[in-house]
XYZ file of C-alpha atoms in Angstrom:
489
model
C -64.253 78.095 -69.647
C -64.078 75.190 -67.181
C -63.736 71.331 -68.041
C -62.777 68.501 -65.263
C -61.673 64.838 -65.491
C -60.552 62.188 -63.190
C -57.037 60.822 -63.163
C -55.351 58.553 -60.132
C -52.775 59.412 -57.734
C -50.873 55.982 -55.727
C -50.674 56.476 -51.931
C -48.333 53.963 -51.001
C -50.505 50.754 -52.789
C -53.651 52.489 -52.501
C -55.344 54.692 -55.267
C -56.846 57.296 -55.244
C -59.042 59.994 -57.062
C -57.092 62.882 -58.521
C -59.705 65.513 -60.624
C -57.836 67.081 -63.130
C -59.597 70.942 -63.195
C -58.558 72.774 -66.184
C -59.859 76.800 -66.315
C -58.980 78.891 -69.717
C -59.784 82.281 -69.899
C -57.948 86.009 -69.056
C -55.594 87.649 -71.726
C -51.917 86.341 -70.513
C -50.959 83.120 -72.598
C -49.464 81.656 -68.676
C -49.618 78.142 -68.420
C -49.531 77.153 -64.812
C -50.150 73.763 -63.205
C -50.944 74.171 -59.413
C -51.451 71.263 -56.551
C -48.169 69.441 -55.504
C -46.750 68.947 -58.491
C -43.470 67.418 -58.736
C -41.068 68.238 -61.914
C -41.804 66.027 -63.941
C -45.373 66.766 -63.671
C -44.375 70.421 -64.056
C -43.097 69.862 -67.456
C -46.178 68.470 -68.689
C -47.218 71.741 -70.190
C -44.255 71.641 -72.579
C -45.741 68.413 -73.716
C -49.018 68.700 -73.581
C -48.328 72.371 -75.785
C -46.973 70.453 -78.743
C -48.985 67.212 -78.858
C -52.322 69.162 -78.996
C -50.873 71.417 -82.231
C -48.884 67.952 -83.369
C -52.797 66.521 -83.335
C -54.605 68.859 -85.095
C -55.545 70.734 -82.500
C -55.678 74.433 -81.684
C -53.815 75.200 -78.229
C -55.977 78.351 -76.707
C -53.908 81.857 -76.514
C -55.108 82.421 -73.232
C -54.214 81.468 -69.289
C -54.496 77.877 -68.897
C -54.368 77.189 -64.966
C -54.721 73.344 -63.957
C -55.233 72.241 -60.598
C -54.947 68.447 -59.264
C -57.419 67.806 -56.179
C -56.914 67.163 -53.291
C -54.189 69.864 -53.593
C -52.337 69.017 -50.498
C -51.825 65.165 -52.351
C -48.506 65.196 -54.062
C -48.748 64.060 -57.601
C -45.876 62.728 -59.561
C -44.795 61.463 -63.095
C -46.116 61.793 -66.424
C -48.967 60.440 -65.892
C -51.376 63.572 -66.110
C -50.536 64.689 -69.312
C -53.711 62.882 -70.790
C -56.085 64.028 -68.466
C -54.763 67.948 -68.774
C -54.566 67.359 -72.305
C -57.942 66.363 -72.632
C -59.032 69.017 -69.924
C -57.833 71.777 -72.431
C -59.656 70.441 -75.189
C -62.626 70.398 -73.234
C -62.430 73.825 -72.115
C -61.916 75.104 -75.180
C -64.876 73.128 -76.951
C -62.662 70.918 -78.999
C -65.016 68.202 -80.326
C -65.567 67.168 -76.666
C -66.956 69.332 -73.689
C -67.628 67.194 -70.967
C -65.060 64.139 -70.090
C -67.603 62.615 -67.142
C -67.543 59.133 -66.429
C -63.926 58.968 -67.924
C -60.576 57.947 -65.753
C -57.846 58.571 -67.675
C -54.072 58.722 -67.183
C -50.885 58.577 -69.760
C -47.693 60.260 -71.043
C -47.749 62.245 -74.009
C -45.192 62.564 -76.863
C -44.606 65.216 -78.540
C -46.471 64.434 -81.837
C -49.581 62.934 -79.630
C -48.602 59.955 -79.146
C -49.549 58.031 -76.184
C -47.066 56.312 -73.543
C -47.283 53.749 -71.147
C -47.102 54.961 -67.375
C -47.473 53.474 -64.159
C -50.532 53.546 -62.685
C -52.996 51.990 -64.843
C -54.257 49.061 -62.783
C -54.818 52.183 -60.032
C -57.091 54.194 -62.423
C -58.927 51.339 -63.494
C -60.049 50.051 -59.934
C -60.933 53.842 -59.315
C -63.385 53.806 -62.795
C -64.290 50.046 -61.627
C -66.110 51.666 -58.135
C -66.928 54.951 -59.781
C -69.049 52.708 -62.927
C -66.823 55.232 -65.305
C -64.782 53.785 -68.186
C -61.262 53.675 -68.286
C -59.349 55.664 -71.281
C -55.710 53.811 -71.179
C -52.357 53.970 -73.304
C -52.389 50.682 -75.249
C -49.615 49.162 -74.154
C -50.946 49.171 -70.264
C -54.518 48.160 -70.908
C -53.718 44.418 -70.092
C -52.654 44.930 -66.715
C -55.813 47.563 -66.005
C -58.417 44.318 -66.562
C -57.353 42.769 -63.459
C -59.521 45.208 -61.994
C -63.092 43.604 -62.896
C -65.790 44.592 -64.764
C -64.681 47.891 -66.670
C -64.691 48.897 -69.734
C -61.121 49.743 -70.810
C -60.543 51.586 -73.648
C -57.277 51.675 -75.547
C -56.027 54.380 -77.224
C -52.413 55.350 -78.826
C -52.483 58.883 -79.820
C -54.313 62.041 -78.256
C -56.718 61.868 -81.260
C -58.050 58.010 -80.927
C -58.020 58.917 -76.915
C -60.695 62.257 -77.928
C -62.369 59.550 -80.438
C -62.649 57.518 -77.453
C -63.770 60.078 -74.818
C -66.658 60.648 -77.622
C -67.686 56.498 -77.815
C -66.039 56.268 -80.835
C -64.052 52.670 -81.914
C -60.440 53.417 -80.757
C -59.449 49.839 -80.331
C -60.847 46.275 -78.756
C -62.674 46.495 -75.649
C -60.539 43.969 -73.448
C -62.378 41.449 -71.461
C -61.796 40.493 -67.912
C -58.625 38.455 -67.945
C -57.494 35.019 -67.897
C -55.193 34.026 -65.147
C -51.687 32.124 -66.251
C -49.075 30.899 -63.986
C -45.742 30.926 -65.143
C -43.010 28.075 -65.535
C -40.245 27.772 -62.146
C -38.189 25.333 -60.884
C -39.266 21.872 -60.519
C -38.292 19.489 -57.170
C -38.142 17.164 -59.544
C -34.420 17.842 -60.634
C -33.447 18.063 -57.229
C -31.254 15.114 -56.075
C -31.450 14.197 -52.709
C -31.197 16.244 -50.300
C -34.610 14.782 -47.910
C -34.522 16.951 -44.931
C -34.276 20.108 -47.055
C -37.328 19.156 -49.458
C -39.381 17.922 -45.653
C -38.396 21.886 -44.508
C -39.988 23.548 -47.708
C -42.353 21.435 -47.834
C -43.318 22.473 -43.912
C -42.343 25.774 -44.888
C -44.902 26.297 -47.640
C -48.012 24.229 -45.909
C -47.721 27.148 -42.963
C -46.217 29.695 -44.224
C -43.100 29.667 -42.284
C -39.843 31.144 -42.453
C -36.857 29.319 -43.429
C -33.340 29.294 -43.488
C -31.002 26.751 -45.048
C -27.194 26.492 -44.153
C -25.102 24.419 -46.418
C -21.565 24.540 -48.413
C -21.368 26.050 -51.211
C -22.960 24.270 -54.678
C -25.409 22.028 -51.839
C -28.303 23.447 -53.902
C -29.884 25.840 -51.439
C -30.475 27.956 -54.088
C -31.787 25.324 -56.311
C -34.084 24.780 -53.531
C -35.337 28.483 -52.671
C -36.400 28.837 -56.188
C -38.702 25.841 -56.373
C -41.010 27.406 -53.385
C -43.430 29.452 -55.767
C -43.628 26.094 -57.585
C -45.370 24.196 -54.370
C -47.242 27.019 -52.931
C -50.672 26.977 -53.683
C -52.106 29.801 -56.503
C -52.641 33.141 -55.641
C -56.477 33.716 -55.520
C -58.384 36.079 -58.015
C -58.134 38.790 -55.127
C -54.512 37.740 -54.096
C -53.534 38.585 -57.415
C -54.992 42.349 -57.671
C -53.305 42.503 -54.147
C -49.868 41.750 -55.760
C -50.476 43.448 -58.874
C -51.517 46.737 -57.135
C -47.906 46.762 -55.422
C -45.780 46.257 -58.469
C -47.954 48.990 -60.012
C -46.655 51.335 -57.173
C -43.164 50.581 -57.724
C -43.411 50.692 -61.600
C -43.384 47.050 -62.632
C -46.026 44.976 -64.759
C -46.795 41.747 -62.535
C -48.904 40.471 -65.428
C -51.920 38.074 -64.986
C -49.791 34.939 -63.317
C -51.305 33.464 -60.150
C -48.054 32.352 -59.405
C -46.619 33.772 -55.732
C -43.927 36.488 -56.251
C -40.506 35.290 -55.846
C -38.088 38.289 -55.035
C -33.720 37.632 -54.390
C -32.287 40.876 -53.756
C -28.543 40.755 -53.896
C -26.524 41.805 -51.053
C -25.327 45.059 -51.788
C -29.229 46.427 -52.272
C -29.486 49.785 -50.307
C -31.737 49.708 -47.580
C -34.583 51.820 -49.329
C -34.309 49.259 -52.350
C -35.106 46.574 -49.512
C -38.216 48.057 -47.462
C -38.815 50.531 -49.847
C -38.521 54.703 -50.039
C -36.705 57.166 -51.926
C -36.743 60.610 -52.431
C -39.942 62.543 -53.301
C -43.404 60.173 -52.864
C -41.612 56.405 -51.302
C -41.859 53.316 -53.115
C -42.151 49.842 -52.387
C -39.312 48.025 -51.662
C -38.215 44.075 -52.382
C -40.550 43.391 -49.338
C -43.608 44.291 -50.833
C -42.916 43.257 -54.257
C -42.191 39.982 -52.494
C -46.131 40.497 -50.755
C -47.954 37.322 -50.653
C -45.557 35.565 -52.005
C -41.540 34.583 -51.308
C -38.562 36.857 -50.118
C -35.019 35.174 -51.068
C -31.996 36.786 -49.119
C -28.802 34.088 -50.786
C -25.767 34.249 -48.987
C -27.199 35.744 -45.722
C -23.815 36.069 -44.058
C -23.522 39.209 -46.614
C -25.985 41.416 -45.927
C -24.746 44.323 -43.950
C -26.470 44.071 -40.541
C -28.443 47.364 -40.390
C -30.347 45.699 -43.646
C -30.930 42.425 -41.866
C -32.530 44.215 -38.919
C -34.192 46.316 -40.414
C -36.296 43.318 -41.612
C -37.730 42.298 -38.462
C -40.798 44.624 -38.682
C -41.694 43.595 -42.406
C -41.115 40.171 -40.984
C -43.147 40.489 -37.923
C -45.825 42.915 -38.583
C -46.794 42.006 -42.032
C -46.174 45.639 -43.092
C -43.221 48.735 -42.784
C -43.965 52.383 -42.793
C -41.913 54.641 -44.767
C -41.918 58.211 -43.868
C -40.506 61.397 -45.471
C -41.097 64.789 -44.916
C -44.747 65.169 -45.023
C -45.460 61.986 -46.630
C -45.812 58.850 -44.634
C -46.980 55.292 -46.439
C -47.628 51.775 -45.033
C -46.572 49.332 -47.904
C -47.734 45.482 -47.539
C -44.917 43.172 -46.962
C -46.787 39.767 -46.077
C -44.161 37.348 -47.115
C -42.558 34.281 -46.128
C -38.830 34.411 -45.470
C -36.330 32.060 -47.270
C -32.462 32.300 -46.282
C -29.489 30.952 -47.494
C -26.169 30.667 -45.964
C -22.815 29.394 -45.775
C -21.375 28.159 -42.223
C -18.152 30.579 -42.292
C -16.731 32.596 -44.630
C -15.277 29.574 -46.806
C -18.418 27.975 -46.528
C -16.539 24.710 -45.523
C -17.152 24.295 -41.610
C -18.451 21.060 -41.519
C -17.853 19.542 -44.781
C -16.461 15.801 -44.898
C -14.313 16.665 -48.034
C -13.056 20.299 -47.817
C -11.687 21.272 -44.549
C -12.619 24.746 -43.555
C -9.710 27.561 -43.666
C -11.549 30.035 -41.244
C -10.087 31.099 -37.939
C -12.316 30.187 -34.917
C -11.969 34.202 -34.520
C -13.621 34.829 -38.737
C -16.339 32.136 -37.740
C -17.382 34.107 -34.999
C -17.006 37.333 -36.353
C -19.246 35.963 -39.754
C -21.741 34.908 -37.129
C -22.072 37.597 -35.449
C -24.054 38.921 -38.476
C -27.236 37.051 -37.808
C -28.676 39.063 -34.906
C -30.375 36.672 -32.005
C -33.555 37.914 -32.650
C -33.380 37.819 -36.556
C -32.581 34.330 -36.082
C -35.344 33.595 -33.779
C -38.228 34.251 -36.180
C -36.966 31.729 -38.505
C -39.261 28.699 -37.440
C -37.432 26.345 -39.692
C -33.452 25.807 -39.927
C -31.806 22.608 -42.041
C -28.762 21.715 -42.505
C -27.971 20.957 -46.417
C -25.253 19.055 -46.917
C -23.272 18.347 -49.553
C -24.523 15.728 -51.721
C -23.440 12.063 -52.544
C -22.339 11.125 -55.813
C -25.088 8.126 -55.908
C -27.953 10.840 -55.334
C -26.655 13.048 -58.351
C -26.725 9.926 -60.719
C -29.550 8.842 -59.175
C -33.586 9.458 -60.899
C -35.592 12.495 -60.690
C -37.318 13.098 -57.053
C -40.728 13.751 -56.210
C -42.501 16.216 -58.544
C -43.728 19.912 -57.397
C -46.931 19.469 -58.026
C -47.276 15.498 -56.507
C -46.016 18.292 -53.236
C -48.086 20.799 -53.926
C -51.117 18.940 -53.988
C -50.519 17.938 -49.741
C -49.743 21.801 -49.186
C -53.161 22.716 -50.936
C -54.587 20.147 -48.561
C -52.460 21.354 -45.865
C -53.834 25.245 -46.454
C -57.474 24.288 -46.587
C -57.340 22.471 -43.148
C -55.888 25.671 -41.918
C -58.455 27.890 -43.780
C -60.878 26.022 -41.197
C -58.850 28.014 -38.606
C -59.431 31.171 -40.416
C -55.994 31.992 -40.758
C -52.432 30.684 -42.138
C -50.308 28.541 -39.077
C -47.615 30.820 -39.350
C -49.982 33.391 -38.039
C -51.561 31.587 -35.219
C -51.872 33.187 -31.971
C -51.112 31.890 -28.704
C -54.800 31.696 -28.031
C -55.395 29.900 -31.190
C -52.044 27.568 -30.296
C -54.439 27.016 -27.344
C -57.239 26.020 -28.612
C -55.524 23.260 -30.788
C -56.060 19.517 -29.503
C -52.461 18.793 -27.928
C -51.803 15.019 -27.026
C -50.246 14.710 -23.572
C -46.588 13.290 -25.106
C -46.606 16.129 -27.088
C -47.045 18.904 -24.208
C -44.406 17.185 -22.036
C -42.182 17.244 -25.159
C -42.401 20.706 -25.635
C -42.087 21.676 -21.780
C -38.886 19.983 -21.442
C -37.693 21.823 -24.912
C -37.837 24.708 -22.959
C -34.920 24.152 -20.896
C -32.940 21.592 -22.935
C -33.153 23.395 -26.412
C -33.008 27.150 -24.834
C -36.625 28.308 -26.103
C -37.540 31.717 -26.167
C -41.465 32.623 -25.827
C -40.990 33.585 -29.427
C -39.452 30.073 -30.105
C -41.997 28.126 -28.445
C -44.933 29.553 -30.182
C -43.197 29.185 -33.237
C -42.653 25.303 -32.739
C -45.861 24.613 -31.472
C -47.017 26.429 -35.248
C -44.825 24.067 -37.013
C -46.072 21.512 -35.177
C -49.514 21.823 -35.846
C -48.402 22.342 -39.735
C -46.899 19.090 -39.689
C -50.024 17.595 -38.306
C -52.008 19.125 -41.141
C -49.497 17.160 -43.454
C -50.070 14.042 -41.659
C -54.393 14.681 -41.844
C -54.504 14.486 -38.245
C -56.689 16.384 -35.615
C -54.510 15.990 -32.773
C -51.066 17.225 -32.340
C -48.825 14.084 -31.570
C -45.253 13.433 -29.718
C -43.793 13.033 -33.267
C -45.116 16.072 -34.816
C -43.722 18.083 -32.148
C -40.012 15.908 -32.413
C -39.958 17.055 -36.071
C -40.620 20.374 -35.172
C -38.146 20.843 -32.749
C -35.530 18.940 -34.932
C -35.992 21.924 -37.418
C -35.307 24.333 -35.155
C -32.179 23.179 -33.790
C -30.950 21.415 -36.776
C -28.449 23.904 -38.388
């Protein structure tokens, strides 16, 4: 006796088919689970034993053999103990015989209850291009709508999930979802502070990498965590995007359109950062951070083998985790936000507290910021400390009076086809450039000690600024403002 069902497997963000084939039949009573299957998925016959009998179920005195397809996939979790369970029951004629048309994934307990797993916005995208329905733990089925039109159906023991197999009323149908962004920070409570609110504001309109260097209690922080507020929404397919990674790494993004904001501390391990682990990798801070924002406070304390081992995620968009027969390619299209102190005190420079560090600790602390990490930050301010006049003084510009010129900024850009933090040199190119401003940047070159690197990434801020200012032409002061970001701090 032979019954089949489709379950989902995660490679890296991407999902994929798994068929669940359950055969019953011989005389041994060997329960055997075949096709990569780590531990955990293993020890799914102990579960799925008892919550068949716990449901009213008969378990079959015979060899049960399941395989997961493609067999040379490795599967892992507790995901599959839904699909085998309902494999079994199929095979052995137990109110249901065929389970086509059905995705289905979840953890079992031991009296047939269902569990939420990971993985259920994965199986529902796979029943969404399949036309099957999708058979879901309850407390997942929210997340699973992102994935369009399917029909997901909610169940929260073994039974109501074989009452749903069958068509039967196992819960409410969930419609396709409504999208909420969630409350951050406001610019609004931030005092002062002008050149730091310009640089996000630059920063956001083009995507570009910042960092901010400041004494301690400046509000750099403050300032980080009102980016997600200014950015502009995440679109319908943006938001599957980010959804589908925090599925792969075990987290419930939700339905916000709001951009992800991650802040790893400093001591994260290196796979916590770009992602791996033993086993099948995982995404990392840099692709829960995809489309969306990637804190790193207090810069000066990240060990240096983490901070360069950001300049691929950084560069490329993406990072590749490999393992022994098992190599992913997570999305980490993010934009960069830094914060850091000028020495270890965090008082070099300050007009009030003189700084305690030795010029030898300065340069030592410095030393930590690699050139070339440095260099792909296309915006650097200086945040000083901040007058008493400007703390007593009204609230500032709102976040959304801002993020209503970076939505106007993006859509001049979307006229490019792509974001001005991604321009190419041709595209740089191909950009009206006044005369002032080309001599400008020419002589940068030698008095501000340009790289290639550096030049294209002025001549992006530049023409980001110019969206800000609705103008078609790249002027002598867009490029001055550029440049004084660059140098600034």
């Amino acid at each position: 006796m032979f019954a089949a069902v489709t379950s989902v497997a995660l490679v890296g963000v991407e999902p994929r088919p798994v068929r669940v084939e359950v055969h019953v039949g011989g005389g041994g009573k060997r329960f055997t689970i075949v096709g990569l299957p780590d531990a955990s998925v293993r020890e799914a016959k102990e579960r799925v034993k008892a919550s068949i009998v716990s449901s009213g179920f008969a378990f079959p005195g015979r060899d049960v053999i399941v395989n997961l397809s493609p067999a040379d996939l490795p599967k892992a979790g507790s995901a599959y103990d839904l699909p085998i369970a309902l494999g079994v029951l199929a095979a052995t004629n137990q109110q249901i015989s065929r389970l086509d048309g059905i995705v289905t994934l979840g953890e079992l307990a031991l009296d047939g209850a269902l569990r939420p797993v990971v993985g259920s916005l994965a199986a529902a995208m796979v029943a969404a291009e399949s036309g099957a329905r999708c058979l879901l733990p309850t407390g997942v089925t929210t997340a699973a709508t992102l994935a369009g039109k399917v029909e997901v159906i909610p169940a929260s023991t073994l039974a109501e999930a074989v009452a749903g197999t069958l068509g039967g009323e196992t819960g409410r149908r969930l419609a396709e979802p409504l999208v909420v962004a969630a409350p951050v920070e406001d610019l609004a409570d931030v005092r002062g502070q002008s050149a730091a609110r310009r640089a996000l504001e630059i920063s956001a309109a083009g995507g570009h990498h910042l960092l901010m260097t400041g004494a301690p209690g400046a509000g750099k922080t403050m300032l980080a965590r009102c980016v997600p507020g200014i950015l502009p929404p995440l679109a319908p397919v943006e938001v599957l995007d980010v959804a589908l990674a925090w599925s792969a790494a075990g987290l419930d993004r939700g339905r916000s359109d709001l951009p992800p904001f991650r802040a790893p501390h400093h001591s994260a391990t290196l796979a916590a950062l770009v992602g791996g682990g033993s086993g099948v990798p995982v995404p990392g801070e840099v692709t829960l951070a995809h489309r969306g924002v990637l804190f790193l406070d207090e810069l000066g304390e990240f060990p240096v083998t983490l901070l360069d081992a950001l300049r691929q995620p950084v560069e490329d968009g993406h990072v590749v985790v490999a393992r022994k027969g098992n190599t992913v390619r997570f999305p980490s299209r993010f934009q960069l936000l830094a914060a850091t102190n000028p020495c270890p005190c965090g008082y070099a420079g300050d007009h009030l507290i003189p700084c305690r560090c030795t010029p030898r600790a300065i340069d030592k602390y410095r030393r930590r910021f690699s050139g070339p990490l440095l260099d792909r930050f296309d915006l650097r301010v200086r945040v000083a400390r901040l007058d008493p006049d400007e703390l007593a003084g009204p609230p500032a510009e709102s976040s959304a009076a801002v993020r209503q010129r970076v939505i106007a900024a993006r859509k001049r850009q979307e006229e490019r086809g792509v974001l001005n933090a991604s321009l190419s040199r041709r595209d740089l190119d191909a950009v009206a450039w006044s005369t002032e401003a080309t001599r400008l940047l020419t002589m940068s070159v030698r008095s501000a000690a340009l790289t290639a690197r550096g030049w294209d990434r002025v001549r992006r801020v530049a023409v980001t600024v110019a969206d800000l200012d609705e103008s078609s032409v790249i002027a002598e002061r867009h490029v001055a403002e550029a440049l004084a970001f660059r140098v600034s701090a």
